[in-house]
mmCIF file of C-alpha atoms in Angstrom:
data_model
loop_
_atom_site.group_PDB
_atom_site.id
_atom_site.type_symbol
_atom_site.label_atom_id
_atom_site.label_comp_id
_atom_site.label_asym_id
_atom_site.label_seq_id
_atom_site.Cartn_x
_atom_site.Cartn_y
_atom_site.Cartn_z
ATOM 1 C CA MET A 191 -49.820 30.702 -21.862
ATOM 2 C CA VAL A 192 -49.924 28.025 -19.174
ATOM 3 C CA GLU A 193 -49.874 25.341 -21.857
ATOM 4 C CA ARG A 194 -46.704 26.819 -23.353
ATOM 5 C CA ARG A 195 -45.039 26.813 -19.955
ATOM 6 C CA VAL A 196 -45.942 23.196 -19.344
ATOM 7 C CA MET A 197 -44.669 22.265 -22.786
ATOM 8 C CA GLY A 198 -41.448 24.167 -22.116
ATOM 9 C CA LEU A 199 -40.960 22.333 -18.842
ATOM 10 C CA ARG A 200 -41.542 18.993 -20.557
ATOM 11 C CA ILE A 201 -38.977 19.768 -23.237
ATOM 12 C CA ALA A 202 -36.474 20.896 -20.597
ATOM 13 C CA SER A 203 -37.051 17.707 -18.586
ATOM 14 C CA VAL A 204 -36.525 15.495 -21.606
ATOM 15 C CA ALA A 205 -33.378 17.414 -22.585
ATOM 16 C CA LEU A 206 -32.009 17.136 -19.048
ATOM 17 C CA ALA A 207 -32.732 13.422 -18.903
ATOM 18 C CA ALA A 208 -31.040 12.895 -22.263
ATOM 19 C CA LEU A 209 -28.039 14.897 -21.105
ATOM 20 C CA ALA A 210 -27.757 12.859 -17.929
ATOM 21 C CA THR A 211 -27.805 9.563 -19.783
ATOM 22 C CA THR A 212 -25.386 10.496 -22.557
ATOM 23 C CA CYS A 213 -22.632 12.378 -20.810
ATOM 24 C CA THR A 214 -21.063 13.149 -17.516
ATOM 25 C CA LEU A 215 -20.588 16.584 -16.031
ATOM 26 C CA ASP A 216 -17.364 15.529 -14.310
ATOM 27 C CA PRO A 217 -14.523 16.982 -16.417
ATOM 28 C CA VAL A 218 -11.946 14.604 -14.925
ATOM 29 C CA GLN A 219 -14.015 11.581 -15.844
ATOM 30 C CA SER A 220 -14.810 13.040 -19.265
ATOM 31 C CA GLU A 221 -11.107 13.522 -19.923
ATOM 32 C CA ALA A 222 -10.338 10.007 -18.748
ATOM 33 C CA VAL A 223 -12.920 8.631 -21.188
ATOM 34 C CA ALA A 224 -11.594 10.803 -24.022
ATOM 35 C CA ASP A 225 -8.037 9.631 -23.304
ATOM 36 C CA LEU A 226 -9.094 6.058 -24.059
ATOM 37 C CA GLY A 227 -9.641 6.968 -27.701
ATOM 38 C CA GLY A 228 -12.022 5.342 -30.137
ATOM 39 C CA GLU A 229 -12.924 1.723 -30.651
ATOM 40 C CA ALA A 230 -10.463 -0.492 -32.506
ATOM 41 C CA PRO A 231 -11.477 -1.024 -36.150
ATOM 42 C CA GLY A 232 -13.749 -4.010 -36.545
ATOM 43 C CA VAL A 233 -14.408 -4.478 -32.840
ATOM 44 C CA ALA A 234 -17.850 -3.438 -31.711
ATOM 45 C CA PRO A 235 -18.514 -2.333 -28.148
ATOM 46 C CA GLY A 236 -19.032 -5.468 -26.077
ATOM 47 C CA PRO A 237 -17.156 -7.993 -23.964
ATOM 48 C CA LEU A 238 -14.292 -8.226 -26.454
ATOM 49 C CA HIS A 239 -13.618 -4.535 -26.882
ATOM 50 C CA ARG A 240 -10.804 -2.379 -25.528
ATOM 51 C CA PRO A 241 -8.520 -5.059 -24.033
ATOM 52 C CA GLY A 242 -5.897 -3.589 -21.738
ATOM 53 C CA GLN A 243 -7.927 -0.492 -20.936
ATOM 54 C CA PRO A 244 -9.295 0.475 -17.499
ATOM 55 C CA CYS A 245 -12.839 -0.918 -17.696
ATOM 56 C CA LEU A 246 -14.400 1.031 -14.860
ATOM 57 C CA VAL A 247 -13.602 4.427 -16.340
ATOM 58 C CA CYS A 248 -16.713 3.918 -18.471
ATOM 59 C CA HIS A 249 -18.403 0.943 -16.837
ATOM 60 C CA ASP A 250 -19.074 2.921 -13.692
ATOM 61 C CA GLY A 251 -22.836 2.545 -13.779
ATOM 62 C CA SER A 252 -23.547 5.814 -15.552
ATOM 63 C CA THR A 253 -21.383 6.163 -18.659
ATOM 64 C CA ALA A 254 -21.635 2.612 -20.010
ATOM 65 C CA GLN A 255 -23.422 -0.601 -19.157
ATOM 66 C CA PRO A 256 -23.029 -3.032 -17.567
ATOM 67 C CA ALA A 257 -21.727 -1.445 -14.396
ATOM 68 C CA MET A 258 -18.670 -3.383 -13.284
ATOM 69 C CA SER A 259 -17.012 -3.812 -9.910
ATOM 70 C CA VAL A 260 -13.857 -5.449 -11.266
ATOM 71 C CA GLY A 261 -12.553 -5.819 -14.798
ATOM 72 C CA GLY A 262 -9.354 -6.302 -16.719
ATOM 73 C CA THR A 263 -7.347 -8.185 -19.296
ATOM 74 C CA VAL A 264 -5.005 -11.118 -18.790
ATOM 75 C CA TYR A 265 -2.061 -11.874 -21.073
ATOM 76 C CA GLY A 266 -0.203 -15.138 -21.415
ATOM 77 C CA VAL A 267 3.410 -14.174 -20.907
ATOM 78 C CA VAL A 268 5.113 -11.184 -19.336
ATOM 79 C CA GLY A 269 5.872 -8.567 -21.963
ATOM 80 C CA SER A 270 3.606 -10.236 -24.515
ATOM 81 C CA ALA A 271 0.531 -8.696 -26.087
ATOM 82 C CA SER A 272 -1.080 -12.119 -26.647
ATOM 83 C CA ALA A 273 -4.299 -12.330 -24.656
ATOM 84 C CA LEU A 274 -4.966 -15.386 -22.528
ATOM 85 C CA SER A 275 -8.396 -16.881 -23.122
ATOM 86 C CA GLY A 276 -10.068 -19.267 -20.686
ATOM 87 C CA ALA A 277 -8.039 -18.251 -17.644
ATOM 88 C CA SER A 278 -9.704 -18.264 -14.270
ATOM 89 C CA VAL A 279 -9.451 -15.025 -12.300
ATOM 90 C CA GLU A 280 -9.941 -15.735 -8.620
ATOM 91 C CA LEU A 281 -10.821 -12.720 -6.498
ATOM 92 C CA THR A 282 -10.786 -12.730 -2.705
ATOM 93 C CA ALA A 283 -12.145 -9.797 -0.711
ATOM 94 C CA GLU A 284 -10.973 -8.707 2.718
ATOM 95 C CA ASN A 285 -13.984 -10.327 4.365
ATOM 96 C CA GLY A 286 -13.136 -13.665 2.770
ATOM 97 C CA ALA A 287 -15.823 -13.516 0.075
ATOM 98 C CA THR A 288 -14.650 -14.874 -3.251
ATOM 99 C CA PHE A 289 -15.667 -14.530 -6.878
ATOM 100 C CA GLU A 290 -14.372 -16.278 -9.960
ATOM 101 C CA ALA A 291 -14.446 -14.937 -13.495
ATOM 102 C CA THR A 292 -13.106 -16.344 -16.754
ATOM 103 C CA THR A 293 -11.264 -14.467 -19.474
ATOM 104 C CA ASN A 294 -12.820 -14.386 -22.944
ATOM 105 C CA ALA A 295 -11.213 -14.511 -26.387
ATOM 106 C CA ALA A 296 -9.807 -11.003 -25.914
ATOM 107 C CA GLY A 297 -8.355 -11.887 -22.513
ATOM 108 C CA ASN A 298 -10.996 -9.686 -20.928
ATOM 109 C CA PHE A 299 -12.888 -10.577 -17.789
ATOM 110 C CA TYR A 300 -15.321 -8.563 -15.753
ATOM 111 C CA VAL A 301 -17.540 -8.792 -12.730
ATOM 112 C CA GLU A 302 -20.879 -7.059 -12.934
ATOM 113 C CA ALA A 303 -21.506 -4.771 -10.000
ATOM 114 C CA SER A 304 -24.927 -6.320 -9.508
ATOM 115 C CA ALA A 305 -23.320 -9.742 -9.083
ATOM 116 C CA TRP A 306 -20.569 -8.884 -6.600
ATOM 117 C CA GLN A 307 -19.387 -5.824 -4.718
ATOM 118 C CA PRO A 308 -16.093 -6.719 -3.066
ATOM 119 C CA VAL A 309 -14.912 -5.377 0.256
ATOM 120 C CA TYR A 310 -11.453 -3.983 -0.358
ATOM 121 C CA PRO A 311 -8.608 -4.759 -0.271
ATOM 122 C CA LEU A 312 -8.771 -7.501 -2.870
ATOM 123 C CA ARG A 313 -6.350 -10.310 -3.540
ATOM 124 C CA VAL A 314 -6.154 -11.845 -7.002
ATOM 125 C CA ALA A 315 -4.830 -14.990 -8.587
ATOM 126 C CA VAL A 316 -4.937 -16.100 -12.216
ATOM 127 C CA ALA A 317 -5.048 -19.811 -13.009
ATOM 128 C CA PHE A 318 -4.787 -21.620 -16.318
ATOM 129 C CA GLY A 319 -3.753 -25.127 -17.330
ATOM 130 C CA GLY A 320 -2.534 -26.018 -13.860
ATOM 131 C CA LEU A 321 -0.422 -22.890 -13.446
ATOM 132 C CA THR A 322 -1.465 -20.278 -10.910
ATOM 133 C CA SER A 323 -0.008 -16.804 -10.644
ATOM 134 C CA THR A 324 -0.848 -14.746 -7.567
ATOM 135 C CA MET A 325 -0.611 -10.982 -7.471
ATOM 136 C CA SER A 326 2.059 -10.128 -4.921
ATOM 137 C CA THR A 327 0.330 -7.001 -3.653
ATOM 138 C CA ILE A 328 -3.233 -6.140 -2.742
ATOM 139 C CA ILE A 329 -5.683 -4.030 -4.705
ATOM 140 C CA GLY A 330 -6.553 -1.046 -2.564
ATOM 141 C CA ARG A 331 -9.737 0.245 -4.122
ATOM 142 C CA ASP A 332 -9.718 0.397 -7.930
ATOM 143 C CA GLY A 333 -11.476 -2.432 -9.739
ATOM 144 C CA SER A 334 -9.846 -1.618 -13.079
ATOM 145 C CA CYS A 335 -6.722 -3.742 -13.495
ATOM 146 C CA ALA A 336 -5.420 -1.380 -16.154
ATOM 147 C CA ALA A 337 -5.574 1.588 -13.819
ATOM 148 C CA CYS A 338 -2.219 0.293 -12.529
ATOM 149 C CA HIS A 339 -1.241 -2.434 -15.009
ATOM 150 C CA VAL A 340 -0.210 -0.635 -18.160
ATOM 151 C CA ASP A 341 2.524 -1.394 -20.622
ATOM 152 C CA PRO A 342 5.455 -0.919 -20.384
ATOM 153 C CA PRO A 343 6.424 -1.633 -16.778
ATOM 154 C CA SER A 344 7.794 1.460 -15.074
ATOM 155 C CA ARG A 345 8.194 2.878 -11.607
ATOM 156 C CA ILE A 346 4.430 3.603 -11.596
ATOM 157 C CA SER A 347 3.194 0.470 -13.374
ATOM 158 C CA ALA A 348 3.741 -3.220 -12.879
ATOM 159 C CA GLY A 349 3.106 -3.829 -16.580
ATOM 160 C CA ARG A 350 0.326 -5.959 -18.012
ATOM 161 C CA VAL A 351 -1.355 -8.714 -16.010
ATOM 162 C CA TYR A 352 0.222 -11.965 -17.116
ATOM 163 C CA LEU A 353 0.196 -15.623 -16.154
ATOM 164 C CA ALA A 354 3.653 -16.964 -16.956
ATOM 165 C CA PRO A 355 7.059 -15.325 -16.570
ATOM 166 C CA SER A 356 8.235 -16.953 -19.801
ATOM 167 C CA ALA A 357 6.739 -18.617 -22.870
ATOM 168 C CA ALA A 358 8.313 -21.929 -21.871
ATOM 169 C CA LEU A 359 6.236 -21.961 -18.686
ATOM 170 C CA LEU A 360 2.924 -21.159 -20.367
ATOM 171 C CA PRO A 361 0.674 -24.254 -20.261
ATOM 172 C CA ASP A 362 -0.858 -25.549 -23.475
ATOM 173 C CA ALA A 363 -4.414 -24.445 -24.093
ATOM 174 C CA GLY A 364 -5.546 -28.065 -24.033
ATOM 175 C CA ALA A 365 -3.780 -28.903 -20.773
ATOM 176 C CA PRO A 366 -5.973 -29.757 -17.802
ATOM 177 C CA MET B 161 -9.555 60.233 21.629
ATOM 178 C CA ARG B 162 -11.019 59.642 18.220
ATOM 179 C CA LEU B 163 -7.619 60.087 16.561
ATOM 180 C CA ALA B 164 -6.058 57.531 18.910
ATOM 181 C CA ARG B 165 -8.778 55.053 18.082
ATOM 182 C CA ASP B 166 -8.278 55.558 14.339
ATOM 183 C CA VAL B 167 -4.527 55.099 14.684
ATOM 184 C CA CYS B 168 -5.074 51.831 16.558
ATOM 185 C CA VAL B 169 -7.468 50.567 13.923
ATOM 186 C CA LEU B 170 -4.987 51.502 11.191
ATOM 187 C CA ALA B 171 -2.124 49.793 13.036
ATOM 188 C CA LEU B 172 -4.191 46.645 13.466
ATOM 189 C CA ALA B 173 -5.172 46.648 9.814
ATOM 190 C CA LEU B 174 -1.563 47.098 8.718
ATOM 191 C CA SER B 175 -0.318 44.318 10.969
ATOM 192 C CA ALA B 176 -3.028 42.010 9.643
ATOM 193 C CA CYS B 177 -1.951 42.689 6.087
ATOM 194 C CA ALA B 178 1.759 42.319 6.717
ATOM 195 C CA ALA B 179 3.498 39.981 4.299
ATOM 196 C CA PRO B 180 4.619 36.660 5.761
ATOM 197 C CA ASP B 181 8.278 36.324 6.564
ATOM 198 C CA PRO B 182 9.817 34.613 3.529
ATOM 199 C CA ASN B 183 12.544 33.138 5.714
ATOM 200 C CA ALA B 184 10.199 31.655 8.290
ATOM 201 C CA THR B 185 10.467 27.913 8.724
ATOM 202 C CA THR B 186 8.762 25.339 10.869
ATOM 203 C CA PRO B 187 11.317 23.141 12.560
ATOM 204 C CA LEU B 188 10.397 19.514 11.975
ATOM 205 C CA ASP B 189 10.571 17.494 15.147
ATOM 206 C CA GLY B 190 8.715 14.535 13.735
ATOM 207 C CA PRO B 191 8.606 11.100 15.226
ATOM 208 C CA ASP B 192 11.659 8.899 15.089
ATOM 209 C CA ARG B 193 12.873 8.102 11.568
ATOM 210 C CA ALA B 194 14.899 5.108 12.746
ATOM 211 C CA SER B 195 11.807 3.270 13.955
ATOM 212 C CA PHE B 196 9.739 4.208 10.910
ATOM 213 C CA ASP B 197 10.895 1.252 8.825
ATOM 214 C CA SER B 198 8.296 -1.158 10.190
ATOM 215 C CA VAL B 199 5.577 1.504 10.012
ATOM 216 C CA GLN B 200 6.545 2.182 6.417
ATOM 217 C CA ALA B 201 6.333 -1.509 5.618
ATOM 218 C CA PHE B 202 2.738 -1.539 6.843
ATOM 219 C CA LEU B 203 1.817 1.728 5.121
ATOM 220 C CA ASP B 204 3.403 0.528 1.880
ATOM 221 C CA HIS B 205 1.465 -2.712 2.031
ATOM 222 C CA ARG B 206 -1.945 -1.372 3.011
ATOM 223 C CA CYS B 207 -1.983 2.243 1.842
ATOM 224 C CA GLY B 208 0.756 2.553 -0.749
ATOM 225 C CA THR B 209 -0.636 0.501 -3.636
ATOM 226 C CA LEU B 210 -0.689 2.138 -7.045
ATOM 227 C CA ASP B 211 -4.430 2.750 -6.882
ATOM 228 C CA CYS B 212 -4.251 4.504 -3.509
ATOM 229 C CA HIS B 213 -1.358 6.477 -2.032
ATOM 230 C CA GLY B 214 1.256 4.939 -4.281
ATOM 231 C CA THR B 215 0.549 7.614 -6.837
ATOM 232 C CA ARG B 216 1.678 11.129 -7.561
ATOM 233 C CA TYR B 217 -1.951 12.277 -7.549
ATOM 234 C CA ARG B 218 -2.291 12.127 -3.756
ATOM 235 C CA ASN B 219 -1.192 14.702 -1.226
ATOM 236 C CA LEU B 220 0.123 11.851 0.876
ATOM 237 C CA ARG B 221 2.442 9.904 -1.400
ATOM 238 C CA LEU B 222 4.075 6.678 -0.379
ATOM 239 C CA TRP B 223 6.908 4.883 -2.100
ATOM 240 C CA GLY B 224 7.959 1.273 -1.832
ATOM 241 C CA HIS B 225 7.812 -2.309 -3.073
ATOM 242 C CA ASP B 226 4.005 -2.509 -3.207
ATOM 243 C CA GLY B 227 3.447 0.752 -5.052
ATOM 244 C CA MET B 228 5.175 3.676 -6.669
ATOM 245 C CA ARG B 229 8.945 3.419 -6.946
ATOM 246 C CA LEU B 230 11.327 6.269 -6.436
ATOM 247 C CA ALA B 231 14.099 5.257 -8.806
ATOM 248 C CA PHE B 232 13.663 4.847 -12.525
ATOM 249 C CA GLY B 233 14.301 1.208 -13.308
ATOM 250 C CA ASP B 234 12.554 -0.083 -10.193
ATOM 251 C CA VAL B 235 9.146 -1.650 -10.815
ATOM 252 C CA PRO B 236 6.211 -2.068 -8.398
ATOM 253 C CA GLY B 237 6.101 -5.517 -6.847
ATOM 254 C CA ALA B 238 9.659 -6.375 -7.828
ATOM 255 C CA SER B 239 12.764 -5.309 -5.877
ATOM 256 C CA PRO B 240 12.547 -4.611 -2.130
ATOM 257 C CA THR B 241 11.819 -1.169 -0.735
ATOM 258 C CA THR B 242 14.947 0.980 -0.672
ATOM 259 C CA THR B 243 16.176 3.215 2.127
ATOM 260 C CA ALA B 244 15.583 6.220 -0.114
ATOM 261 C CA GLU B 245 11.943 5.163 -0.473
ATOM 262 C CA VAL B 246 11.535 4.869 3.288
ATOM 263 C CA ASP B 247 13.100 8.330 3.632
ATOM 264 C CA ALA B 248 10.727 9.748 1.017
ATOM 265 C CA SER B 249 7.671 8.157 2.632
ATOM 266 C CA TYR B 250 8.798 9.436 6.041
ATOM 267 C CA ALA B 251 9.120 12.965 4.658
ATOM 268 C CA ALA B 252 5.660 12.675 3.080
ATOM 269 C CA VAL B 253 3.993 11.450 6.275
ATOM 270 C CA VAL B 254 5.759 13.858 8.622
ATOM 271 C CA GLY B 255 5.512 16.803 6.264
ATOM 272 C CA LEU B 256 1.791 16.492 5.647
ATOM 273 C CA GLU B 257 0.871 18.578 8.692
ATOM 274 C CA PRO B 258 4.230 19.478 10.237
ATOM 275 C CA GLU B 259 2.961 21.790 12.964
ATOM 276 C CA ILE B 260 0.345 19.319 14.167
ATOM 277 C CA MET B 261 2.806 16.452 13.876
ATOM 278 C CA ASN B 262 5.222 18.369 16.081
ATOM 279 C CA ALA B 263 2.487 18.935 18.644
ATOM 280 C CA VAL B 264 1.438 15.274 18.699
ATOM 281 C CA VAL B 265 5.037 14.130 19.064
ATOM 282 C CA ALA B 266 5.653 16.697 21.804
ATOM 283 C CA ASP B 267 2.665 15.224 23.635
ATOM 284 C CA HIS B 268 4.130 11.721 23.255
ATOM 285 C CA GLY B 269 1.427 10.698 20.839
ATOM 286 C CA ALA B 270 -1.550 11.895 22.869
ATOM 287 C CA ASN B 271 -4.699 12.649 20.866
ATOM 288 C CA PRO B 272 -3.258 11.403 17.571
ATOM 289 C CA GLU B 273 -6.547 12.053 15.810
ATOM 290 C CA ARG B 274 -5.428 15.658 15.572
ATOM 291 C CA LEU B 275 -3.601 14.363 12.516
ATOM 292 C CA THR B 276 -5.483 13.937 9.258
ATOM 293 C CA LEU B 277 -3.347 10.844 8.726
ATOM 294 C CA VAL B 278 -4.961 9.160 11.721
ATOM 295 C CA ARG B 279 -8.482 10.465 11.128
ATOM 296 C CA LYS B 280 -8.482 9.262 7.528
ATOM 297 C CA ALA B 281 -7.033 5.893 8.452
ATOM 298 C CA ARG B 282 -9.676 5.451 11.135
ATOM 299 C CA GLY B 283 -12.388 6.590 8.763
ATOM 300 C CA THR B 284 -13.551 9.374 11.054
ATOM 301 C CA GLU B 285 -12.835 11.816 8.217
ATOM 302 C CA LYS B 286 -13.967 11.159 4.648
ATOM 303 C CA HIS B 287 -11.468 8.817 3.060
ATOM 304 C CA ALA B 288 -11.826 7.298 -0.387
ATOM 305 C CA GLY B 289 -10.261 4.093 0.924
ATOM 306 C CA GLY B 290 -12.680 3.913 3.844
ATOM 307 C CA ALA B 291 -11.668 2.956 7.370
ATOM 308 C CA ILE B 292 -8.335 1.182 7.190
ATOM 309 C CA VAL B 293 -7.779 0.756 10.919
ATOM 310 C CA SER B 294 -9.921 0.492 14.017
ATOM 311 C CA VAL B 295 -8.910 2.192 17.239
ATOM 312 C CA GLY B 296 -6.677 -0.194 19.149
ATOM 313 C CA ASP B 297 -6.178 -2.837 16.469
ATOM 314 C CA VAL B 298 -2.653 -3.771 15.446
ATOM 315 C CA ARG B 299 -2.741 -1.492 12.425
ATOM 316 C CA ASP B 300 -3.817 1.483 14.512
ATOM 317 C CA VAL B 301 -1.289 0.635 17.222
ATOM 318 C CA CYS B 302 1.479 0.392 14.638
ATOM 319 C CA ILE B 303 0.904 4.017 13.636
ATOM 320 C CA THR B 304 0.032 5.534 16.990
ATOM 321 C CA SER B 305 2.855 3.801 18.868
ATOM 322 C CA TRP B 306 5.285 5.334 16.397
ATOM 323 C CA LEU B 307 3.747 8.743 17.033
ATOM 324 C CA SER B 308 4.197 8.183 20.761
ATOM 325 C CA GLY B 309 7.902 7.509 20.326
ATOM 326 C CA ALA B 310 7.859 3.791 21.060
ATOM 327 C CA THR B 311 7.023 1.894 17.883
ATOM 328 C CA ASP B 312 5.307 -1.412 18.629
ATOM 329 C CA GLU B 313 7.260 -3.646 16.269
ATOM 330 C CA THR B 314 5.069 -6.642 17.074
ATOM 331 C CA ALA B 315 1.931 -4.723 16.111
ATOM 332 C CA CYS B 316 3.530 -3.527 12.890
ATOM 333 C CA ALA B 317 4.574 -7.054 11.976
ATOM 334 C CA ALA B 318 1.056 -8.315 12.694
ATOM 335 C CA ALA B 319 -0.432 -5.411 10.710
ATOM 336 C CA LEU B 320 1.296 -6.681 7.600
ATOM 337 C CA VAL B 321 -0.811 -9.828 7.573
ATOM 338 C CA TYR B 322 -3.932 -8.453 9.275
ATOM 339 C CA PRO B 323 -6.619 -9.752 9.505
#
C-alpha cells in the first residue's frame, strides 16, 4: 500500500516537472506564444528563426532557451523586408553600461540574459558600413524590439528597425 | 423598544443598499493644464514609450512623440507631440484618481504620495517599470511642483535629459 503511494507520488512529481518545462500556466503568455504562429518552412528553431518577431515572448527563461535580455531584427532600409546582416547593435543602459551585438544572416541579434542584464531605460544605435542610426526614443522596459517595432508603421508602431532611410544611403556590404 | 431597534436596523440596511445616483459627478479641479506641457514632455519621454505607458493596455495611457499617437497617420518618433495629445495625456493623468487628485491640488501639492501616480513613479508601490524618480530629484520635482500649482520648468527641462 505504502509502495503504491510512493510510486504515485513519483509519477505525479515527474508529470508536474514535465508540465512545468513544456508549457506555461499564464494564459496571456500562452496566447502571445500562440499568436506568433508556427515556424517558417525550412527554418529550424535557432538563431535564424522568426525574424521580426518579439524574441522575449518565448525566450523568457522558461518557455525557450536561451533566455534573452534583448533581441530583435534589423532591416536595411525603411519599409524594406530585406534583413541587414553584420550590423552592430550598440546598447547603452541607464547606468552607462554598454553591450554590443551583431546581426546574423536573418538580421537577428540577441543578448543572452546570462551575459548582460541592462538597467532600463536603454538607448540603442545600429551601425553598419560607416553609417550609424540612433533610435530617437528610449526603450522603457521591453527587450523585444518587435514588441513595438512591427510592420507597417502606425500610431502604435514605429515600423521595423532599419538602418537607412533610403536604399541610396545604405552602405555596401563590403564598405568599411 | 425592540420594534424601534428593528426599524433602525432596516433603515440602515436600506440606506446601505441604495443605488448610486446616476447623475452624480466628481468635479475635476486638477492641477493647471496650461503648465502641464513641460510635465507632459517629461512623462512622454520617460514613461510614455510604446513598451510602457504609451499603450492602450495601461490604465494610465500617455500620448505623444515618443510613444502612442492619437491621430491616425501620426507615427511614434516622427512628428512632434500635438496639443490634442497633451490634452489627452492630461485627462489620463488627472482622471486616474480624480478625488485624490483634487485633494492633493487643494492642499497645494502636500503629501503627493497619496497619488498612485507618484507612488509608482517613486517605486514605493509595485511598478513594472521600477522606480523612475527619487524624492527630490529633477524628475520628481517636475511632477510634484506641477501638483503644487507652480511647475518648475527648469526641473522639467533637466528631467528630459536626466541623468
